Structure formats: C-alpha cells, structure tokens
Coordinates of C-alpha atoms in Angstrom, one line a residue:
X30 CA 2.3 -56.4 -44.2
X31 CA 3.9 -59.2 -42.3
X32 CA 6.6 -59.6 -39.5
X33 CA 10.0 -60.4 -41.0
X34 CA 12.0 -60.4 -37.8
X35 CA 11.1 -60.2 -34.1
X36 CA 13.8 -59.8 -31.5
X37 CA 13.7 -59.5 -27.7
X38 CA 16.3 -57.9 -25.4
X39 CA 16.7 -57.9 -21.6
X40 CA 18.0 -54.5 -20.7
X41 CA 19.4 -53.2 -17.4
X42 CA 18.1 -49.7 -16.6
X43 CA 20.2 -48.0 -13.9
X44 CA 18.3 -45.4 -11.8
X45 CA 19.7 -42.1 -10.6
X46 CA 18.7 -43.0 -7.0
X47 CA 17.2 -45.9 -5.1
X48 CA 13.4 -45.9 -5.2
X49 CA 11.7 -47.3 -2.0
X50 CA 8.1 -48.0 -1.1
X51 CA 6.4 -50.4 1.2
X52 CA 6.6 -53.4 -1.2
X53 CA 10.0 -53.1 -2.7
X54 CA 13.1 -51.0 -3.3
X55 CA 15.4 -50.8 -6.3
X56 CA 18.3 -48.9 -7.8
X57 CA 18.1 -50.7 -11.2
X58 CA 15.1 -51.8 -13.3
X59 CA 14.9 -54.6 -15.8
X60 CA 13.1 -54.0 -19.1
X61 CA 12.2 -56.3 -21.9
X62 CA 12.6 -54.5 -25.3
X63 CA 11.1 -56.0 -28.4
X64 CA 12.2 -55.0 -31.9
X65 CA 9.8 -55.7 -34.7
X66 CA 10.9 -55.5 -38.4
X67 CA 8.3 -55.8 -41.1
X68 CA 8.8 -57.2 -44.5
X69 CA 9.1 -53.7 -46.0
X70 CA 12.0 -53.0 -43.6
X71 CA 10.1 -50.7 -41.2
X72 CA 11.1 -51.2 -37.6
X73 CA 9.0 -50.7 -34.5
X74 CA 9.7 -51.0 -30.7
X75 CA 7.9 -52.3 -27.7
X76 CA 8.8 -52.5 -24.0
X77 CA 7.5 -54.2 -20.8
X78 CA 8.7 -54.1 -17.2
X79 CA 7.8 -57.5 -15.6
X80 CA 7.3 -57.4 -11.8
X81 CA 6.8 -60.7 -10.0
X82 CA 4.7 -59.1 -7.2
X83 CA 2.4 -57.5 -9.8
X84 CA 1.6 -60.1 -12.5
X85 CA 3.8 -63.0 -11.3
X86 CA 6.2 -62.4 -14.2
X87 CA 10.0 -62.2 -14.3
X88 CA 12.5 -61.6 -17.0
X89 CA 13.0 -65.4 -17.0
X90 CA 9.3 -66.2 -17.5
X91 CA 9.0 -63.6 -20.3
X92 CA 11.8 -65.2 -22.2
X93 CA 10.5 -68.7 -21.5
X94 CA 7.1 -67.7 -23.1
X95 CA 8.9 -66.1 -26.0
X96 CA 10.9 -69.2 -26.6
X97 CA 7.6 -71.2 -27.0
X98 CA 5.9 -68.8 -29.4
X99 CA 6.8 -70.7 -32.6
X100 CA 5.6 -67.8 -34.7
X101 CA 2.0 -68.6 -33.8
X102 CA -0.9 -66.6 -35.1
X103 CA -1.2 -63.6 -35.2
X104 CA 2.6 -63.3 -35.4
X105 CA 2.6 -65.4 -38.6
X106 CA -0.3 -63.6 -40.2
X107 CA -0.4 -60.7 -42.6
X108 CA -2.5 -57.6 -42.5
X109 CA -3.2 -54.6 -44.7
X110 CA -5.1 -52.2 -42.5
X111 CA -5.0 -51.1 -38.8
X112 CA -8.4 -52.7 -38.1
X113 CA -7.1 -56.0 -39.4
X114 CA -3.9 -55.7 -37.2
X115 CA -6.0 -54.8 -34.1
X116 CA -8.2 -57.8 -34.7
X117 CA -5.2 -60.0 -34.9
X118 CA -3.6 -58.5 -31.8
X119 CA -6.8 -59.1 -29.8
X120 CA -6.2 -62.8 -30.4
X121 CA -2.6 -62.7 -29.2
X122 CA -2.1 -65.0 -26.2
X123 CA 1.3 -66.1 -24.8
X124 CA 2.0 -69.8 -24.3
X125 CA 1.3 -71.3 -20.9
X126 CA 4.1 -72.2 -18.5
X127 CA 3.8 -75.1 -16.1
X128 CA 5.7 -73.1 -13.5
X129 CA 3.4 -70.1 -13.7
X130 CA 2.0 -69.0 -10.3
X131 CA -1.7 -70.3 -10.3
X132 CA -3.0 -67.1 -8.7
X133 CA -1.9 -64.9 -11.5
X134 CA -3.0 -67.4 -14.2
X135 CA -6.4 -67.6 -12.6
X136 CA -6.6 -63.8 -12.5
X137 CA -5.7 -63.7 -16.2
X138 CA -2.7 -61.5 -15.8
X139 CA 0.3 -63.9 -16.1
X140 CA 1.9 -63.1 -19.5
X141 CA 0.7 -59.5 -19.6
X142 CA 4.2 -58.0 -19.7
X143 CA 5.3 -60.5 -22.3
X144 CA 2.3 -59.6 -24.4
X145 CA 2.7 -55.8 -23.9
X146 CA 6.2 -55.6 -25.5
X147 CA 5.2 -57.5 -28.5
X148 CA 1.9 -55.6 -29.0
X149 CA 3.7 -52.2 -28.8
X150 CA 6.4 -53.2 -31.2
X151 CA 3.9 -54.3 -33.8
X152 CA 1.7 -51.2 -33.4
X153 CA 4.8 -48.9 -33.6
X154 CA 6.0 -50.7 -36.8
X155 CA 2.6 -50.8 -38.5
X156 CA 1.8 -47.1 -37.8
X157 CA 5.3 -46.1 -38.9
X158 CA 4.8 -48.0 -42.2
X159 CA 1.5 -46.3 -42.7
X160 CA 3.0 -42.9 -41.9
X161 CA 0.5 -42.2 -39.2
X162 CA 0.7 -41.6 -35.4
X163 CA 0.3 -44.5 -33.0
X164 CA -2.6 -42.6 -31.5
X165 CA -4.6 -43.5 -34.6
X166 CA -5.2 -47.0 -33.3
X167 CA -7.6 -45.8 -30.7
X168 CA -10.1 -44.6 -33.3
X169 CA -10.4 -48.1 -34.6
X170 CA -11.2 -49.8 -31.2
X171 CA -14.7 -50.8 -30.3
X172 CA -16.9 -48.0 -28.8
X173 CA -13.9 -45.6 -29.0
X174 CA -16.0 -42.5 -29.5
X175 CA -17.3 -42.5 -25.9
X176 CA -13.7 -42.5 -24.5
X177 CA -11.7 -40.4 -27.0
X178 CA -10.8 -36.9 -26.1
X179 CA -7.7 -35.8 -28.1
X180 CA -5.5 -33.2 -26.4
X181 CA -2.5 -31.2 -27.6
X182 CA -0.8 -31.5 -24.2
X183 CA -1.2 -33.4 -20.9
X184 CA -0.3 -32.8 -17.3
X185 CA 1.6 -35.3 -15.2
X186 CA 1.4 -35.8 -11.5
X187 CA 4.3 -35.3 -9.1
X188 CA 5.4 -38.2 -6.9
X189 CA 7.1 -38.1 -3.4
X190 CA 8.8 -41.4 -2.7
X191 CA 10.5 -42.4 0.5
X192 CA 13.6 -40.3 1.1
X193 CA 15.2 -38.3 3.9
X194 CA 12.7 -35.8 5.3
X195 CA 14.7 -32.7 4.3
X196 CA 14.7 -34.0 0.6
X197 CA 11.0 -34.8 0.7
X198 CA 10.1 -31.3 2.0
X199 CA 12.5 -29.6 -0.5
X200 CA 11.0 -31.5 -3.4
X201 CA 7.5 -30.8 -2.2
X202 CA 8.3 -27.1 -2.2
X203 CA 9.8 -27.4 -5.7
X204 CA 6.7 -29.1 -7.0
X205 CA 4.5 -26.3 -5.7
X206 CA 6.8 -23.5 -7.0
X207 CA 6.9 -25.1 -10.5
X208 CA 3.2 -25.4 -10.9
X209 CA 2.3 -29.0 -10.3
X210 CA -1.4 -29.6 -9.6
X211 CA -1.4 -33.2 -8.4
X212 CA 1.0 -35.2 -6.1
X213 CA 1.1 -38.7 -4.9
X214 CA 2.9 -39.5 -1.6
X215 CA 4.2 -42.9 -0.7
X216 CA 3.2 -44.0 2.8
X217 CA 3.1 -47.2 4.8
X218 CA 6.8 -47.7 5.4
X219 CA 7.8 -49.3 8.8
X220 CA 8.4 -46.9 11.6
X221 CA 7.0 -44.0 9.5
X222 CA 4.5 -41.5 10.9
X223 CA 2.1 -41.1 7.9
X224 CA 0.0 -38.5 9.7
X225 CA 3.0 -36.2 10.5
X226 CA 4.3 -36.6 7.0
X227 CA 1.0 -35.6 5.3
X228 CA 0.5 -32.7 7.7
X229 CA 3.9 -31.3 6.7
X230 CA 3.4 -32.0 3.0
X231 CA 0.0 -30.3 3.0
X232 CA 1.5 -27.3 4.8
X233 CA 4.3 -27.0 2.3
X234 CA 2.2 -27.7 -0.9
X235 CA -0.8 -25.6 0.2
X236 CA -4.5 -26.1 0.0
X237 CA -4.8 -26.1 -3.8
X238 CA -2.5 -29.2 -4.4
X239 CA -4.5 -32.4 -5.0
X240 CA -2.9 -35.0 -2.8
X241 CA -3.3 -38.8 -2.8
X242 CA -1.3 -41.5 -1.1
X243 CA 0.0 -45.0 -2.1
X244 CA 0.4 -47.6 0.6
X245 CA 1.7 -50.3 -1.8
X246 CA -0.1 -53.2 0.1
X247 CA 1.4 -52.2 3.5
X248 CA -1.9 -52.2 5.5
X249 CA -4.7 -54.4 6.6
X250 CA -8.4 -53.4 6.4
X251 CA -8.3 -52.5 10.1
X252 CA -5.2 -50.3 9.6
X253 CA -6.9 -48.7 6.6
X254 CA -9.9 -47.7 8.6
X255 CA -7.7 -46.2 11.3
X256 CA -5.5 -44.4 8.7
X257 CA -8.6 -43.0 7.0
X258 CA -9.6 -41.2 10.1
X259 CA -6.1 -39.9 10.6
X260 CA -5.6 -38.7 7.0
X261 CA -9.1 -37.3 6.3
X262 CA -8.2 -33.8 7.6
X263 CA -5.6 -33.4 4.9
X264 CA -8.1 -33.8 2.1
X265 CA -6.7 -36.9 0.4
X266 CA -8.2 -37.7 -3.0
X267 CA -7.4 -41.4 -3.0
X268 CA -5.6 -44.2 -1.1
X269 CA -3.8 -46.5 -3.6
X270 CA -3.6 -50.2 -2.9
X271 CA -4.0 -50.1 0.9
X272 CA -4.0 -53.9 1.4
X273 CA -2.1 -56.9 -0.1
X274 CA -3.6 -58.2 -3.3
X275 CA -4.1 -61.6 -1.5
X276 CA -6.3 -59.8 1.0
X277 CA -8.5 -58.0 -1.5
X278 CA -11.7 -59.5 -0.3
X279 CA -11.4 -57.5 2.9
X280 CA -12.3 -54.4 0.8
X281 CA -15.7 -55.7 -0.2
X282 CA -18.2 -52.9 -0.6
X283 CA -15.6 -50.3 0.5
X284 CA -16.7 -48.0 -2.3
X285 CA -19.9 -47.4 -0.3
X286 CA -18.2 -47.1 3.1
X287 CA -14.8 -45.4 2.8
X288 CA -14.5 -41.7 3.5
X289 CA -11.4 -41.5 1.3
X290 CA -11.8 -43.3 -2.1
X291 CA -9.7 -46.4 -2.7
X292 CA -7.6 -47.1 -5.8
X293 CA -6.5 -50.6 -6.9
X294 CA -3.1 -51.2 -8.5
X295 CA -1.5 -54.6 -7.7
X296 CA -5.1 -56.0 -7.4
X297 CA -6.1 -54.6 -10.8
X298 CA -4.0 -56.4 -13.5
X299 CA -6.6 -57.8 -16.0
X300 CA -10.2 -57.4 -17.2
X301 CA -11.1 -60.3 -14.8
X302 CA -9.7 -58.2 -11.9
X303 CA -11.7 -55.2 -13.1
X304 CA -15.0 -57.2 -13.3
X305 CA -14.4 -58.6 -9.8
X306 CA -13.6 -55.2 -8.4
X307 CA -16.8 -53.7 -9.9
X308 CA -19.1 -56.5 -8.8
X309 CA -17.6 -56.6 -5.2
X310 CA -17.2 -52.9 -4.7
X311 CA -13.5 -53.2 -3.9
X312 CA -12.6 -49.6 -4.9
X313 CA -13.5 -46.3 -6.6
X314 CA -10.5 -46.0 -8.9
X315 CA -8.4 -48.2 -11.1
X316 CA -4.7 -47.6 -11.6
X317 CA -4.1 -48.5 -15.3
X318 CA -0.5 -49.3 -16.2
X319 CA 0.2 -50.4 -19.8
X320 CA 2.9 -53.0 -19.0
X321 CA 0.9 -54.8 -16.2
X322 CA -2.3 -54.8 -18.3
X323 CA -0.7 -56.3 -21.4
X324 CA -0.5 -53.3 -23.7
X325 CA -2.4 -50.4 -25.1
X326 CA -5.4 -52.4 -26.3
X327 CA -6.2 -54.1 -22.9
X328 CA -5.6 -50.8 -21.1
X329 CA -8.1 -49.1 -23.3
X330 CA -10.7 -51.9 -22.9
X331 CA -10.4 -51.7 -19.0
X332 CA -10.7 -47.9 -19.2
X333 CA -13.9 -48.4 -21.2
X334 CA -15.2 -50.9 -18.6
X335 CA -14.4 -48.5 -15.8
X336 CA -16.3 -45.7 -17.5
X337 CA -19.3 -47.9 -18.1
X338 CA -19.4 -48.9 -14.4
X339 CA -19.0 -45.4 -13.2
X340 CA -15.5 -46.0 -11.8
X341 CA -12.6 -43.5 -12.1
X342 CA -9.1 -44.3 -13.4
X343 CA -5.6 -43.2 -13.3
X344 CA -2.9 -43.8 -16.0
X345 CA 0.1 -44.9 -14.1
X346 CA 3.6 -46.2 -15.0
X347 CA 6.2 -48.7 -13.9
X348 CA 9.3 -47.4 -12.0
X349 CA 12.2 -47.5 -14.4
X350 CA 10.4 -47.7 -17.7
X351 CA 12.4 -46.3 -20.6
X352 CA 11.2 -43.7 -23.2
X353 CA 9.4 -46.5 -25.2
X354 CA 6.8 -47.0 -22.5
X355 CA 6.8 -43.3 -21.7
X356 CA 5.9 -42.6 -25.3
X357 CA 3.2 -45.2 -25.3
X358 CA 1.7 -43.6 -22.1
X359 CA 1.8 -40.2 -23.7
X360 CA -0.1 -41.4 -26.7
X361 CA -2.7 -42.9 -24.5
X362 CA -3.0 -39.9 -22.2
X363 CA -3.3 -37.5 -25.2
X364 CA -6.0 -39.5 -26.9
X365 CA -8.2 -40.9 -24.0
X366 CA -10.4 -38.8 -21.9
X367 CA -11.5 -39.1 -18.3
X368 CA -8.0 -39.8 -16.8
X369 CA -8.2 -38.5 -13.2
X370 CA -4.5 -38.6 -12.5
X371 CA -1.5 -39.1 -14.9
X372 CA 1.9 -40.6 -14.0
X373 CA 4.9 -41.3 -16.1
X374 CA 7.6 -39.6 -18.4
X375 CA 10.1 -39.4 -15.5
X376 CA 12.9 -40.3 -17.9
X377 CA 15.5 -37.7 -17.4
X378 CA 14.6 -37.3 -13.7
X379 CA 15.0 -41.0 -12.9
X380 CA 17.1 -42.8 -15.5
X381 CA 20.9 -42.6 -15.6
X382 CA 20.7 -43.1 -19.3
X383 CA 17.7 -43.6 -21.6
X384 CA 17.6 -45.8 -24.7
X385 CA 15.7 -43.3 -26.9
X386 CA 17.3 -40.3 -28.6
X387 CA 14.5 -37.8 -27.9
X388 CA 13.8 -35.9 -24.7
X389 CA 10.2 -36.5 -23.8
X390 CA 10.2 -36.0 -20.0
X391 CA 7.5 -33.8 -18.6
X392 CA 8.4 -30.1 -18.0
X393 CA 7.4 -27.4 -15.6
X394 CA 4.3 -28.1 -13.7
X395 CA 4.1 -31.6 -15.2
X396 CA 3.1 -30.3 -18.6
X397 CA 4.1 -32.3 -21.8
X398 CA 3.0 -32.0 -25.4
X399 CA 1.3 -34.8 -27.4
X400 CA 3.9 -36.7 -29.5
X401 CA 3.8 -36.2 -33.3
X402 CA 5.3 -38.1 -36.2
X403 CA 4.7 -41.7 -37.3
X404 CA 4.5 -44.5 -34.8
X405 CA 5.5 -43.8 -31.3
X406 CA 7.3 -40.6 -32.4
X407 CA 10.6 -41.7 -30.9
X408 CA 13.8 -43.4 -32.1
X409 CA 15.8 -46.0 -30.2
X410 CA 19.5 -45.7 -29.9
X411 CA 20.4 -49.3 -31.0
X412 CA 24.0 -49.0 -30.0
X413 CA 23.1 -48.0 -26.5
X414 CA 20.5 -50.8 -26.5
X415 CA 23.2 -53.4 -27.3
X416 CA 25.5 -52.0 -24.6
X417 CA 22.8 -52.2 -21.9
X418 CA 21.5 -55.6 -23.1
X419 CA 22.1 -58.6 -20.9
X420 CA 20.3 -61.2 -23.1
X421 CA 18.9 -61.4 -26.6
X422 CA 16.5 -63.8 -28.2
X423 CA 15.4 -64.1 -31.8
X424 CA 11.6 -64.9 -31.9
X425 CA 11.1 -64.7 -35.7
X426 CA 12.4 -66.1 -38.0

C-alpha cells in the first residue's frame, strides 16, 4: 500500500457555548483535518487541534510544515503490513521552521499537532483497507502486552467549566443523578473563591463522586501550597497543571511532598517532558492528549513510560475536537489499561455541528461502547467538511 493523495483542511468548529478557564476562553475551535487516500482508493481521516500555549503550534505553523513536507519518507514509502506501517510512522518527523518557538522545539513538542493529523489519517486508511479495527495497531507496538486491557465499554468523566453558579450547581446535580463517577472542576479564575466552589460542589455531588480540579497554569507554587490546605477537606484526587509550564521547576520533588497529587498537562507534551517530570518528581499523574502528544503512537509510548516509572495517567482531550479525535480517543481508552480518568466524546454536548455522520458521544453516567468496524469506525461528511473549511492544502501528489 502507498499514499496516493494527502489533503489538509483548516476547519472552523463552532461551540454551543463559550468555554472559559484560567488560560483561555473560546466560542470556536480550529481543527486541522487530514484526508489520506491510498492507491487502492481507501480513504482515512486524521485530526489535530493546535494550541499555541500548549505545543507552540498554530494553524499557520501546521500548514507551513505541511507545505515543506515534499512527500518525504515515510509518506513516500510503501508498506504491506501494520508492523511495517508502524515502523515507518515512528520515523515521521515534520520539517523544522525557523520561526518555531525555541522552548517548544527544545522540549520536542513543536510539530506534534501537525504529526498527529497525518498519523491518524494513515492509520485509519490502512486499517480500513485491511478490514480491521484501528485498535489492532496497539497489539503491534513494542511491549504492548503489559499495557493492553481490551474493554467493551468505557466510562468518561464529567467536567464543570466556568459558568454562572446556578448553571454549575444544576449541572453538578445532573451529573450525580445520571450516574457519573468522576468529575473535573475548573478553578483558578480571577476573583473566584475556589474553596467555596468546591464546598458547594462536594455537597451537591455527594461523598462518592471522585473530584479533581484543573487550575490551567493559574497559580504559583506558593499559591498551590495554600490551595492544597484549603481544598484537602473536600477529598480532591488530583490538581491538574497548577503552575505555568515556564515555572515547572518550582514543582521539583512535589510528588514526595504534596498532600493532593499533581497532574501535568501543558508541561507534559512529549517524551522529553515525561522523562524530565519523572526524574525531577514534578508530578504524580500525566494528562495524555492525543493531539498535543503527536498521535496515538507517541501517546501509547508515554503511557508505557508512565507505567514503568510508577506514575498514573489520564487520557484527556482538546476542547472543540470533532468526532475524528473523539473516535481515536475511544479506541485508545477501550484498548489501553490503567487509565485513571477519561475525558472526551463531548461531541453533541459541545459542538454546534459535527463533521462525522455517527453519534459517538458518551451517554448516561459517561458510559460509551467501544467502536467497531474497520478503521476508526466513523465516516466523515465531506460536504459538511467543505462548508466548514477555511483553507485547503494538497500535500501529495
């Protein structure tokens, strides 16, 4: 098999409501969609959601890297088996850009979103052509047995973002009534009383709900220590990204000192970041997100490294991702064991309109079935894609 045609689209993804947290707010997301057509006519799809404050990437930088690809290997190579394709994809690196932010280049994460969309499209196309599920790729990755734990269904976490208190409290009650077991609460916004918020949320959701918080880089180490004392009575399972990624060294050895476990997100965007976090004791949990880490293969590799080092991990998502990334996350979650918390598949609850034809959002209590069928198990509405597309680029031929 070989790539016959590779196309990229910039797609505007309108959200049903504005999503706010301490780092950013948005009412629309921008996705990069890649369409891969093989020489036998099989088509596959990939997606990435570039965020400048996460990996230093933007829609412009992704397209700039795509324009410089020149059908380089492995995109110009052929393969016959999944192991051959996986070996080629592990060699896939995007061209360097002179204007790339040095910090993200040094951390090995600039270009991850650009890589992710291409990787997913090839894996989707190849597994469709082979009439097998995309989940089959995990059995061919190094040391896969120690991490694989196939499941027929998965359970997603609820999320409470910043909104008017009455809406937050009503949604918290709804999550409890519909059977959710985990919930993440956004904290750290200016002029907000995080302690009062968590007291009320814990009261509404009850003692059995597993609660964690996400500060989105809003605090300093000193504030974190103070907040830990304030929030400890509410039995918080983890504090996600409490400090700015540029202030990560302030968390040295925190995994030995902190009463509430710390999870890294914006500071955990590559295998290099993971190794540093492990050696310096920056956290207890990794937040794995497929787009920011460069695709399914790097995400799997970092989960393996976390398991080896005795660290926990969450599978997260990017706000505004379409059904393509939602499907990729579902395949990962249904195949890989040890996921402490699972986020994603918010499609119908968050997107004004999806670009896939299927409904794969989570249901009551966050439950969702594993996806079946060849490839990702979803189909893209190409007419809708064209209508939402703001830019298109032909990569191959």
